[in-house]
mmCIF file with all atom_site columns, C-alpha atoms and ligand atoms in Angstrom:
data_model
loop_
_atom_site.group_PDB
_atom_site.id
_atom_site.type_symbol
_atom_site.label_atom_id
_atom_site.label_alt_id
_atom_site.label_comp_id
_atom_site.label_asym_id
_atom_site.label_entity_id
_atom_site.label_seq_id
_atom_site.pdbx_PDB_ins_code
_atom_site.Cartn_x
_atom_site.Cartn_y
_atom_site.Cartn_z
_atom_site.occupancy
_atom_site.B_iso_or_equiv
_atom_site.pdbx_formal_charge
_atom_site.auth_seq_id
_atom_site.auth_comp_id
_atom_site.auth_asym_id
_atom_site.auth_atom_id
_atom_site.pdbx_PDB_model_num
ATOM   1   C  CA  . MET K 1 1   ? 11.925  -18.578 4.121   1.00 0.00 ? 1   MET K CA  1
ATOM   2   C  CA  . THR K 1 2   ? 11.296  -19.090 0.395   1.00 0.00 ? 2   THR K CA  1
ATOM   3   C  CA  . GLU K 1 3   ? 8.694   -17.069 -1.482  1.00 0.00 ? 3   GLU K CA  1
ATOM   4   C  CA  . GLU K 1 4   ? 6.614   -20.237 -1.793  1.00 0.00 ? 4   GLU K CA  1
ATOM   5   C  CA  . GLN K 1 5   ? 6.662   -20.735 1.985   1.00 0.00 ? 5   GLN K CA  1
ATOM   6   C  CA  . ILE K 1 6   ? 5.681   -17.119 2.522   1.00 0.00 ? 6   ILE K CA  1
ATOM   7   C  CA  . ARG K 1 7   ? 2.849   -17.524 0.026   1.00 0.00 ? 7   ARG K CA  1
ATOM   8   C  CA  . GLU K 1 8   ? 1.491   -20.560 1.893   1.00 0.00 ? 8   GLU K CA  1
ATOM   9   C  CA  . LYS K 1 9   ? 1.712   -18.790 5.226   1.00 0.00 ? 9   LYS K CA  1
ATOM   10  C  CA  . VAL K 1 10  ? -0.167  -15.791 3.877   1.00 0.00 ? 10  VAL K CA  1
ATOM   11  C  CA  . LYS K 1 11  ? -2.754  -18.031 2.242   1.00 0.00 ? 11  LYS K CA  1
ATOM   12  C  CA  . ALA K 1 12  ? -3.472  -19.744 5.578   1.00 0.00 ? 12  ALA K CA  1
ATOM   13  C  CA  . GLU K 1 13  ? -4.115  -16.360 7.194   1.00 0.00 ? 13  GLU K CA  1
ATOM   14  C  CA  . LEU K 1 14  ? -6.576  -14.876 4.692   1.00 0.00 ? 14  LEU K CA  1
ATOM   15  C  CA  . SER K 1 15  ? -9.999  -15.484 3.186   1.00 0.00 ? 15  SER K CA  1
ATOM   16  C  CA  . PRO K 1 16  ? -9.882  -16.778 -0.418  1.00 0.00 ? 16  PRO K CA  1
ATOM   17  C  CA  . LYS K 1 17  ? -11.063 -13.394 -1.684  1.00 0.00 ? 17  LYS K CA  1
ATOM   18  C  CA  . ARG K 1 18  ? -8.380  -11.456 0.157   1.00 0.00 ? 18  ARG K CA  1
ATOM   19  C  CA  . PHE K 1 19  ? -5.724  -13.961 -0.873  1.00 0.00 ? 19  PHE K CA  1
ATOM   20  C  CA  . ARG K 1 20  ? -6.682  -13.400 -4.512  1.00 0.00 ? 20  ARG K CA  1
ATOM   21  C  CA  . HIS K 1 21  ? -6.274  -9.659  -3.888  1.00 0.00 ? 21  HIS K CA  1
ATOM   22  C  CA  . VAL K 1 22  ? -2.783  -10.276 -2.487  1.00 0.00 ? 22  VAL K CA  1
ATOM   23  C  CA  . GLN K 1 23  ? -1.843  -12.422 -5.489  1.00 0.00 ? 23  GLN K CA  1
ATOM   24  C  CA  . GLY K 1 24  ? -2.960  -9.559  -7.710  1.00 0.00 ? 24  GLY K CA  1
ATOM   25  C  CA  . VAL K 1 25  ? -0.850  -7.102  -5.725  1.00 0.00 ? 25  VAL K CA  1
ATOM   26  C  CA  . VAL K 1 26  ? 2.202   -9.385  -6.030  1.00 0.00 ? 26  VAL K CA  1
ATOM   27  C  CA  . GLU K 1 27  ? 1.889   -9.676  -9.816  1.00 0.00 ? 27  GLU K CA  1
ATOM   28  C  CA  . THR K 1 28  ? 1.232   -5.938  -10.214 1.00 0.00 ? 28  THR K CA  1
ATOM   29  C  CA  . ALA K 1 29  ? 4.093   -4.988  -7.881  1.00 0.00 ? 29  ALA K CA  1
ATOM   30  C  CA  . ASP K 1 30  ? 6.439   -7.247  -9.856  1.00 0.00 ? 30  ASP K CA  1
ATOM   31  C  CA  . LYS K 1 31  ? 5.384   -5.601  -13.104 1.00 0.00 ? 31  LYS K CA  1
ATOM   32  C  CA  . LEU K 1 32  ? 5.637   -2.027  -11.793 1.00 0.00 ? 32  LEU K CA  1
ATOM   33  C  CA  . ALA K 1 33  ? 9.025   -2.770  -10.234 1.00 0.00 ? 33  ALA K CA  1
ATOM   34  C  CA  . ARG K 1 34  ? 10.390  -3.983  -13.599 1.00 0.00 ? 34  ARG K CA  1
ATOM   35  C  CA  . ILE K 1 35  ? 9.021   -0.938  -15.419 1.00 0.00 ? 35  ILE K CA  1
ATOM   36  C  CA  . HIS K 1 36  ? 10.320  1.614   -12.926 1.00 0.00 ? 36  HIS K CA  1
ATOM   37  C  CA  . GLY K 1 37  ? 13.634  0.060   -11.887 1.00 0.00 ? 37  GLY K CA  1
ATOM   38  C  CA  . ALA K 1 38  ? 12.734  -1.177  -8.417  1.00 0.00 ? 38  ALA K CA  1
ATOM   39  C  CA  . ASN K 1 39  ? 13.791  -4.605  -7.146  1.00 0.00 ? 39  ASN K CA  1
ATOM   40  C  CA  . PRO K 1 40  ? 11.081  -7.071  -8.296  1.00 0.00 ? 40  PRO K CA  1
ATOM   41  C  CA  . GLU K 1 41  ? 11.922  -9.685  -5.625  1.00 0.00 ? 41  GLU K CA  1
ATOM   42  C  CA  . GLN K 1 42  ? 11.595  -7.081  -2.876  1.00 0.00 ? 42  GLN K CA  1
ATOM   43  C  CA  . ALA K 1 43  ? 8.403   -5.711  -4.413  1.00 0.00 ? 43  ALA K CA  1
ATOM   44  C  CA  . ARG K 1 44  ? 6.914   -9.214  -4.434  1.00 0.00 ? 44  ARG K CA  1
ATOM   45  C  CA  . LEU K 1 45  ? 7.871   -9.778  -0.790  1.00 0.00 ? 45  LEU K CA  1
ATOM   46  C  CA  . GLY K 1 46  ? 6.355   -6.476  0.304   1.00 0.00 ? 46  GLY K CA  1
ATOM   47  C  CA  . ALA K 1 47  ? 3.199   -7.330  -1.606  1.00 0.00 ? 47  ALA K CA  1
ATOM   48  C  CA  . TRP K 1 48  ? 2.972   -10.848 -0.168  1.00 0.00 ? 48  TRP K CA  1
ATOM   49  C  CA  . ILE K 1 49  ? 3.087   -9.653  3.436   1.00 0.00 ? 49  ILE K CA  1
ATOM   50  C  CA  . HIS K 1 50  ? 1.243   -6.315  3.168   1.00 0.00 ? 50  HIS K CA  1
ATOM   51  C  CA  . ASP K 1 51  ? -2.201  -7.595  4.223   1.00 0.00 ? 51  ASP K CA  1
ATOM   52  C  CA  . PHE K 1 52  ? -1.055  -10.477 6.430   1.00 0.00 ? 52  PHE K CA  1
ATOM   53  C  CA  . ALA K 1 53  ? -2.809  -8.994  9.504   1.00 0.00 ? 53  ALA K CA  1
ATOM   54  C  CA  . ARG K 1 54  ? -5.745  -7.531  7.563   1.00 0.00 ? 54  ARG K CA  1
ATOM   55  C  CA  . GLU K 1 55  ? -8.330  -9.979  8.912   1.00 0.00 ? 55  GLU K CA  1
ATOM   56  C  CA  . TRP K 1 56  ? -7.182  -10.112 12.501  1.00 0.00 ? 56  TRP K CA  1
ATOM   57  C  CA  . PRO K 1 57  ? -9.709  -9.049  15.134  1.00 0.00 ? 57  PRO K CA  1
ATOM   58  C  CA  . GLN K 1 58  ? -9.565  -5.419  16.151  1.00 0.00 ? 58  GLN K CA  1
ATOM   59  C  CA  . GLU K 1 59  ? -8.469  -6.245  19.674  1.00 0.00 ? 59  GLU K CA  1
ATOM   60  C  CA  . LYS K 1 60  ? -5.538  -8.330  18.470  1.00 0.00 ? 60  LYS K CA  1
ATOM   61  C  CA  . LEU K 1 61  ? -4.466  -5.543  16.120  1.00 0.00 ? 61  LEU K CA  1
ATOM   62  C  CA  . LEU K 1 62  ? -4.572  -2.981  18.920  1.00 0.00 ? 62  LEU K CA  1
ATOM   63  C  CA  . ASN K 1 63  ? -2.642  -5.186  21.335  1.00 0.00 ? 63  ASN K CA  1
ATOM   64  C  CA  . MET K 1 64  ? -0.010  -6.117  18.760  1.00 0.00 ? 64  MET K CA  1
ATOM   65  C  CA  . ALA K 1 65  ? 0.378   -2.487  17.741  1.00 0.00 ? 65  ALA K CA  1
ATOM   66  C  CA  . LYS K 1 66  ? 0.919   -1.477  21.364  1.00 0.00 ? 66  LYS K CA  1
ATOM   67  C  CA  . ASP K 1 67  ? 3.389   -4.299  21.970  1.00 0.00 ? 67  ASP K CA  1
ATOM   68  C  CA  . ASN K 1 68  ? 5.330   -3.246  18.869  1.00 0.00 ? 68  ASN K CA  1
ATOM   69  C  CA  . HIS K 1 69  ? 5.343   0.457   19.771  1.00 0.00 ? 69  HIS K CA  1
ATOM   70  C  CA  . VAL K 1 70  ? 3.450   1.599   16.687  1.00 0.00 ? 70  VAL K CA  1
ATOM   71  C  CA  . ASP K 1 71  ? 3.299   5.405   16.723  1.00 0.00 ? 71  ASP K CA  1
ATOM   72  C  CA  . ALA K 1 72  ? 0.183   6.703   18.516  1.00 0.00 ? 72  ALA K CA  1
ATOM   73  C  CA  . ILE K 1 73  ? -1.010  8.672   15.493  1.00 0.00 ? 73  ILE K CA  1
ATOM   74  C  CA  . TYR K 1 74  ? -1.737  5.427   13.594  1.00 0.00 ? 74  TYR K CA  1
ATOM   75  C  CA  . PHE K 1 75  ? -4.201  4.317   16.275  1.00 0.00 ? 75  PHE K CA  1
ATOM   76  C  CA  . GLU K 1 76  ? -6.542  7.149   15.271  1.00 0.00 ? 76  GLU K CA  1
ATOM   77  C  CA  . ILE K 1 77  ? -7.642  5.246   12.167  1.00 0.00 ? 77  ILE K CA  1
ATOM   78  C  CA  . SER K 1 78  ? -7.651  1.546   12.901  1.00 0.00 ? 78  SER K CA  1
ATOM   79  C  CA  . GLU K 1 79  ? -7.434  0.545   9.216   1.00 0.00 ? 79  GLU K CA  1
ATOM   80  C  CA  . LEU K 1 80  ? -3.857  1.781   9.298   1.00 0.00 ? 80  LEU K CA  1
ATOM   81  C  CA  . LEU K 1 81  ? -2.585  -0.702  11.871  1.00 0.00 ? 81  LEU K CA  1
ATOM   82  C  CA  . HIS K 1 82  ? -2.446  -3.912  9.831   1.00 0.00 ? 82  HIS K CA  1
ATOM   83  C  CA  . GLY K 1 83  ? 0.454   -2.717  7.668   1.00 0.00 ? 83  GLY K CA  1
ATOM   84  C  CA  . HIS K 1 84  ? 2.477   -1.666  10.684  1.00 0.00 ? 84  HIS K CA  1
ATOM   85  C  CA  . ILE K 1 85  ? 1.935   -5.045  12.270  1.00 0.00 ? 85  ILE K CA  1
ATOM   86  C  CA  . ALA K 1 86  ? 2.952   -6.893  9.117   1.00 0.00 ? 86  ALA K CA  1
ATOM   87  C  CA  . ALA K 1 87  ? 6.173   -4.860  9.140   1.00 0.00 ? 87  ALA K CA  1
ATOM   88  C  CA  . ALA K 1 88  ? 6.777   -5.460  12.831  1.00 0.00 ? 88  ALA K CA  1
ATOM   89  C  CA  . ILE K 1 89  ? 6.427   -9.239  12.645  1.00 0.00 ? 89  ILE K CA  1
ATOM   90  C  CA  . ALA K 1 90  ? 8.135   -9.707  9.271   1.00 0.00 ? 90  ALA K CA  1
ATOM   91  C  CA  . PRO K 1 91  ? 11.527  -10.722 10.739  1.00 0.00 ? 91  PRO K CA  1
ATOM   92  C  CA  . GLN K 1 92  ? 10.137  -13.462 13.012  1.00 0.00 ? 92  GLN K CA  1
ATOM   93  C  CA  . GLU K 1 93  ? 7.247   -14.599 10.791  1.00 0.00 ? 93  GLU K CA  1
ATOM   94  C  CA  . PHE K 1 94  ? 8.927   -14.515 7.395   1.00 0.00 ? 94  PHE K CA  1
ATOM   95  C  CA  . GLY K 1 95  ? 12.621  -13.948 8.010   1.00 0.00 ? 95  GLY K CA  1
ATOM   96  C  CA  . ILE K 1 96  ? 12.310  -10.607 6.209   1.00 0.00 ? 96  ILE K CA  1
ATOM   97  C  CA  . GLN K 1 97  ? 14.750  -8.083  7.645   1.00 0.00 ? 97  GLN K CA  1
ATOM   98  C  CA  . ALA K 1 98  ? 14.990  -5.609  4.762   1.00 0.00 ? 98  ALA K CA  1
ATOM   99  C  CA  . GLU K 1 99  ? 13.788  -2.259  6.061   1.00 0.00 ? 99  GLU K CA  1
ATOM   100 C  CA  . ASP K 1 100 ? 12.567  -1.121  2.634   1.00 0.00 ? 100 ASP K CA  1
ATOM   101 C  CA  . VAL K 1 101 ? 10.372  -4.219  2.247   1.00 0.00 ? 101 VAL K CA  1
ATOM   102 C  CA  . ARG K 1 102 ? 8.996   -3.769  5.743   1.00 0.00 ? 102 ARG K CA  1
ATOM   103 C  CA  . ASN K 1 103 ? 8.331   -0.064  5.106   1.00 0.00 ? 103 ASN K CA  1
ATOM   104 C  CA  . ALA K 1 104 ? 6.445   -0.948  1.928   1.00 0.00 ? 104 ALA K CA  1
ATOM   105 C  CA  . ALA K 1 105 ? 4.089   -3.039  4.065   1.00 0.00 ? 105 ALA K CA  1
ATOM   106 C  CA  . ARG K 1 106 ? 4.095   -0.522  6.915   1.00 0.00 ? 106 ARG K CA  1
ATOM   107 C  CA  . TYR K 1 107 ? 2.965   2.437   4.803   1.00 0.00 ? 107 TYR K CA  1
ATOM   108 C  CA  . HIS K 1 108 ? 0.834   0.689   2.184   1.00 0.00 ? 108 HIS K CA  1
ATOM   109 C  CA  . THR K 1 109 ? -2.423  2.162   3.527   1.00 0.00 ? 109 THR K CA  1
ATOM   110 C  CA  . SER K 1 110 ? -1.411  5.689   4.522   1.00 0.00 ? 110 SER K CA  1
ATOM   111 C  CA  . GLY K 1 111 ? 1.568   6.453   2.353   1.00 0.00 ? 111 GLY K CA  1
ATOM   112 C  CA  . ARG K 1 112 ? 4.015   8.931   3.856   1.00 0.00 ? 112 ARG K CA  1
ATOM   113 C  CA  . VAL K 1 113 ? 6.222   11.866  2.965   1.00 0.00 ? 113 VAL K CA  1
ATOM   114 C  CA  . GLY K 1 114 ? 9.448   10.671  1.375   1.00 0.00 ? 114 GLY K CA  1
ATOM   115 C  CA  . MET K 1 115 ? 8.272   7.274   0.153   1.00 0.00 ? 115 MET K CA  1
ATOM   116 C  CA  . SER K 1 116 ? 10.955  5.072   -1.405  1.00 0.00 ? 116 SER K CA  1
ATOM   117 C  CA  . LEU K 1 117 ? 10.540  3.690   -4.920  1.00 0.00 ? 117 LEU K CA  1
ATOM   118 C  CA  . LEU K 1 118 ? 9.624   0.308   -3.457  1.00 0.00 ? 118 LEU K CA  1
ATOM   119 C  CA  . GLU K 1 119 ? 7.019   1.840   -1.142  1.00 0.00 ? 119 GLU K CA  1
ATOM   120 C  CA  . LYS K 1 120 ? 5.433   3.618   -4.110  1.00 0.00 ? 120 LYS K CA  1
ATOM   121 C  CA  . VAL K 1 121 ? 5.358   0.421   -6.160  1.00 0.00 ? 121 VAL K CA  1
ATOM   122 C  CA  . VAL K 1 122 ? 3.613   -1.578  -3.435  1.00 0.00 ? 122 VAL K CA  1
ATOM   123 C  CA  . TYR K 1 123 ? 1.205   1.239   -2.594  1.00 0.00 ? 123 TYR K CA  1
ATOM   124 C  CA  . LEU K 1 124 ? 0.104   1.551   -6.207  1.00 0.00 ? 124 LEU K CA  1
ATOM   125 C  CA  . ALA K 1 125 ? 0.018   -2.190  -6.817  1.00 0.00 ? 125 ALA K CA  1
ATOM   126 C  CA  . ASP K 1 126 ? -2.417  -2.427  -3.910  1.00 0.00 ? 126 ASP K CA  1
ATOM   127 C  CA  . ALA K 1 127 ? -4.583  0.275   -5.496  1.00 0.00 ? 127 ALA K CA  1
ATOM   128 C  CA  . ILE K 1 128 ? -4.643  -1.015  -9.077  1.00 0.00 ? 128 ILE K CA  1
ATOM   129 C  CA  . GLU K 1 129 ? -4.293  -4.825  -8.923  1.00 0.00 ? 129 GLU K CA  1
ATOM   130 C  CA  . PRO K 1 130 ? -6.596  -6.576  -11.427 1.00 0.00 ? 130 PRO K CA  1
ATOM   131 C  CA  . GLY K 1 131 ? -9.297  -7.288  -8.820  1.00 0.00 ? 131 GLY K CA  1
ATOM   132 C  CA  . ARG K 1 132 ? -9.831  -3.598  -8.017  1.00 0.00 ? 132 ARG K CA  1
ATOM   133 C  CA  . LYS K 1 133 ? -12.940 -2.018  -9.464  1.00 0.00 ? 133 LYS K CA  1
ATOM   134 C  CA  . TYR K 1 134 ? -13.669 1.702   -9.142  1.00 0.00 ? 134 TYR K CA  1
ATOM   135 C  CA  . PRO K 1 135 ? -14.260 4.426   -11.712 1.00 0.00 ? 135 PRO K CA  1
ATOM   136 C  CA  . ALA K 1 136 ? -10.721 5.828   -11.943 1.00 0.00 ? 136 ALA K CA  1
ATOM   137 C  CA  . VAL K 1 137 ? -8.852  2.524   -11.827 1.00 0.00 ? 137 VAL K CA  1
ATOM   138 C  CA  . GLU K 1 138 ? -8.347  2.111   -15.585 1.00 0.00 ? 138 GLU K CA  1
ATOM   139 C  CA  . GLU K 1 139 ? -6.786  5.539   -15.868 1.00 0.00 ? 139 GLU K CA  1
ATOM   140 C  CA  . LEU K 1 140 ? -4.582  4.848   -12.843 1.00 0.00 ? 140 LEU K CA  1
ATOM   141 C  CA  . ARG K 1 141 ? -3.384  1.566   -14.383 1.00 0.00 ? 141 ARG K CA  1
ATOM   142 C  CA  . ARG K 1 142 ? -2.414  3.388   -17.545 1.00 0.00 ? 142 ARG K CA  1
ATOM   143 C  CA  . VAL K 1 143 ? -0.634  6.262   -15.786 1.00 0.00 ? 143 VAL K CA  1
ATOM   144 C  CA  . ALA K 1 144 ? 1.125   3.869   -13.361 1.00 0.00 ? 144 ALA K CA  1
ATOM   145 C  CA  . GLU K 1 145 ? 3.081   2.353   -16.259 1.00 0.00 ? 145 GLU K CA  1
ATOM   146 C  CA  . GLU K 1 146 ? 4.253   5.769   -17.482 1.00 0.00 ? 146 GLU K CA  1
ATOM   147 C  CA  . ASP K 1 147 ? 4.677   7.946   -14.420 1.00 0.00 ? 147 ASP K CA  1
ATOM   148 C  CA  . LEU K 1 148 ? 4.750   6.384   -10.969 1.00 0.00 ? 148 LEU K CA  1
ATOM   149 C  CA  . ASP K 1 149 ? 4.654   9.664   -9.019  1.00 0.00 ? 149 ASP K CA  1
ATOM   150 C  CA  . LEU K 1 150 ? 1.746   11.029  -11.029 1.00 0.00 ? 150 LEU K CA  1
ATOM   151 C  CA  . ALA K 1 151 ? -0.215  7.798   -10.580 1.00 0.00 ? 151 ALA K CA  1
ATOM   152 C  CA  . LEU K 1 152 ? 0.527   7.850   -6.873  1.00 0.00 ? 152 LEU K CA  1
ATOM   153 C  CA  . ALA K 1 153 ? -0.601  11.468  -6.499  1.00 0.00 ? 153 ALA K CA  1
ATOM   154 C  CA  . MET K 1 154 ? -3.784  10.690  -8.419  1.00 0.00 ? 154 MET K CA  1
ATOM   155 C  CA  . SER K 1 155 ? -4.359  7.635   -6.243  1.00 0.00 ? 155 SER K CA  1
ATOM   156 C  CA  . PHE K 1 156 ? -3.986  9.674   -3.054  1.00 0.00 ? 156 PHE K CA  1
ATOM   157 C  CA  . ASP K 1 157 ? -6.499  12.205  -4.394  1.00 0.00 ? 157 ASP K CA  1
ATOM   158 C  CA  . GLN K 1 158 ? -8.871  9.440   -5.387  1.00 0.00 ? 158 GLN K CA  1
ATOM   159 C  CA  . THR K 1 159 ? -8.680  7.942   -1.877  1.00 0.00 ? 159 THR K CA  1
ATOM   160 C  CA  . ILE K 1 160 ? -9.103  11.317  -0.176  1.00 0.00 ? 160 ILE K CA  1
ATOM   161 C  CA  . GLU K 1 161 ? -12.106 12.177  -2.380  1.00 0.00 ? 161 GLU K CA  1
ATOM   162 C  CA  . TYR K 1 162 ? -13.638 8.793   -1.637  1.00 0.00 ? 162 TYR K CA  1
ATOM   163 C  CA  . LEU K 1 163 ? -13.243 9.296   2.113   1.00 0.00 ? 163 LEU K CA  1
ATOM   164 C  CA  . ILE K 1 164 ? -14.659 12.820  1.977   1.00 0.00 ? 164 ILE K CA  1
ATOM   165 C  CA  . ARG K 1 165 ? -17.709 11.635  0.027   1.00 0.00 ? 165 ARG K CA  1
ATOM   166 C  CA  . ARG K 1 166 ? -18.292 9.022   2.719   1.00 0.00 ? 166 ARG K CA  1
ATOM   167 C  CA  . ARG K 1 167 ? -17.749 11.554  5.555   1.00 0.00 ? 167 ARG K CA  1
ATOM   168 C  CA  . GLN K 1 168 ? -14.794 9.491   6.795   1.00 0.00 ? 168 GLN K CA  1
ATOM   169 C  CA  . PRO K 1 169 ? -11.679 10.793  8.553   1.00 0.00 ? 169 PRO K CA  1
ATOM   170 C  CA  . ILE K 1 170 ? -8.644  11.717  6.450   1.00 0.00 ? 170 ILE K CA  1
ATOM   171 C  CA  . PHE K 1 171 ? -5.304  10.676  7.893   1.00 0.00 ? 171 PHE K CA  1
ATOM   172 C  CA  . PRO K 1 172 ? -3.255  13.911  8.094   1.00 0.00 ? 172 PRO K CA  1
ATOM   173 C  CA  . LEU K 1 173 ? 0.040   12.301  7.045   1.00 0.00 ? 173 LEU K CA  1
ATOM   174 C  CA  . THR K 1 174 ? -1.632  11.064  3.847   1.00 0.00 ? 174 THR K CA  1
ATOM   175 C  CA  . VAL K 1 175 ? -2.489  14.674  3.044   1.00 0.00 ? 175 VAL K CA  1
ATOM   176 C  CA  . LEU K 1 176 ? 1.150   15.657  3.623   1.00 0.00 ? 176 LEU K CA  1
ATOM   177 C  CA  . ALA K 1 177 ? 2.308   12.836  1.345   1.00 0.00 ? 177 ALA K CA  1
ATOM   178 C  CA  . ARG K 1 178 ? -0.188  13.961  -1.278  1.00 0.00 ? 178 ARG K CA  1
ATOM   179 C  CA  . ASN K 1 179 ? 0.919   17.598  -1.047  1.00 0.00 ? 179 ASN K CA  1
ATOM   180 C  CA  . GLU K 1 180 ? 4.591   16.652  -1.348  1.00 0.00 ? 180 GLU K CA  1
ATOM   181 C  CA  . LEU K 1 181 ? 3.958   14.618  -4.489  1.00 0.00 ? 181 LEU K CA  1
ATOM   182 C  CA  . TRP K 1 182 ? 1.890   17.244  -6.268  1.00 0.00 ? 182 TRP K CA  1
ATOM   183 C  CA  . LYS K 1 183 ? 4.462   19.898  -5.383  1.00 0.00 ? 183 LYS K CA  1
ATOM   184 C  CA  . SER K 1 184 ? 7.189   17.853  -7.016  1.00 0.00 ? 184 SER K CA  1
ATOM   185 C  CA  . ILE K 1 185 ? 5.016   16.984  -10.032 1.00 0.00 ? 185 ILE K CA  1
ATOM   186 C  CA  . TRP K 1 186 ? 4.073   20.618  -10.683 1.00 0.00 ? 186 TRP K CA  1
ATOM   187 C  CA  . GLY K 1 187 ? 7.682   21.623  -10.097 1.00 0.00 ? 187 GLY K CA  1
ATOM   188 C  CA  . ARG K 1 188 ? 9.026   19.424  -12.873 1.00 0.00 ? 188 ARG K CA  1
ATOM   189 C  CA  . ARG K 1 189 ? 6.285   20.353  -15.388 1.00 0.00 ? 189 ARG K CA  1
ATOM   190 C  CA  . THR K 1 190 ? 6.632   23.086  -17.957 1.00 0.00 ? 190 THR K CA  1
ATOM   191 C  CA  . GLY K 1 191 ? 3.120   22.834  -19.343 1.00 0.00 ? 191 GLY K CA  1
ATOM   192 C  CA  . PRO K 1 192 ? -0.291  21.982  -17.942 1.00 0.00 ? 192 PRO K CA  1
ATOM   193 C  CA  . LEU K 1 193 ? -1.335  18.462  -16.987 1.00 0.00 ? 193 LEU K CA  1
ATOM   194 C  CA  . ASN K 1 194 ? -3.811  16.990  -19.417 1.00 0.00 ? 194 ASN K CA  1
ATOM   195 C  CA  . LEU K 1 195 ? -4.965  14.109  -17.309 1.00 0.00 ? 195 LEU K CA  1
ATOM   196 C  CA  . PHE K 1 196 ? -8.128  15.289  -15.669 1.00 0.00 ? 196 PHE K CA  1
HETATM 197 FE FE1 . FE  V 2 .   ? -4.118  -3.345  3.371   1.00 0.00 ? 21  FE  V FE1 1
HETATM 198 FE FE1 . FE  V 2 .   ? -4.154  -4.797  0.166   1.00 0.00 ? 22  FE  V FE1 1
#
């Protein structure tokens, strides 16, 4: 399937507002991939498909996730399922076999320990695409061009803080991903971070 065909298929599945979000993620993922040495074509594909199942009814998401043997832990927070489903159906729906592209969609909401470069690019593109508006987004956009891991760690913290303020559950594997990143960032630093 060509990128144009994938785009049309995604467009048919989403509200105009969400489709605009996806377009923003594609452009941002392309840009971040070029800056940080990831594959821009793969980044675009991951971005195109990442929210394909985002507007499906809850029941359909649950059934599809069961049929595709999504790990039980991801059922605890239902917002996490749509990425796993996009990854599961990518071969049949879009002819996308590449595991890295599918993982970028699969983990775009939760992150995970040991994210690949492509997974990081798509995760951050989702968080900072031009349509996103929240207090820290400008700083994240700036840092994302200089230091992908630092931007990702800051984005995890931002998400976790947001969820805590709203008294929402925190997905434990996101905390592990966040801890891993900060450990590596502090480990490679000689001086203090001046970004807060
Ligand atoms: Fe999503
Ligand atoms: Fe998204």
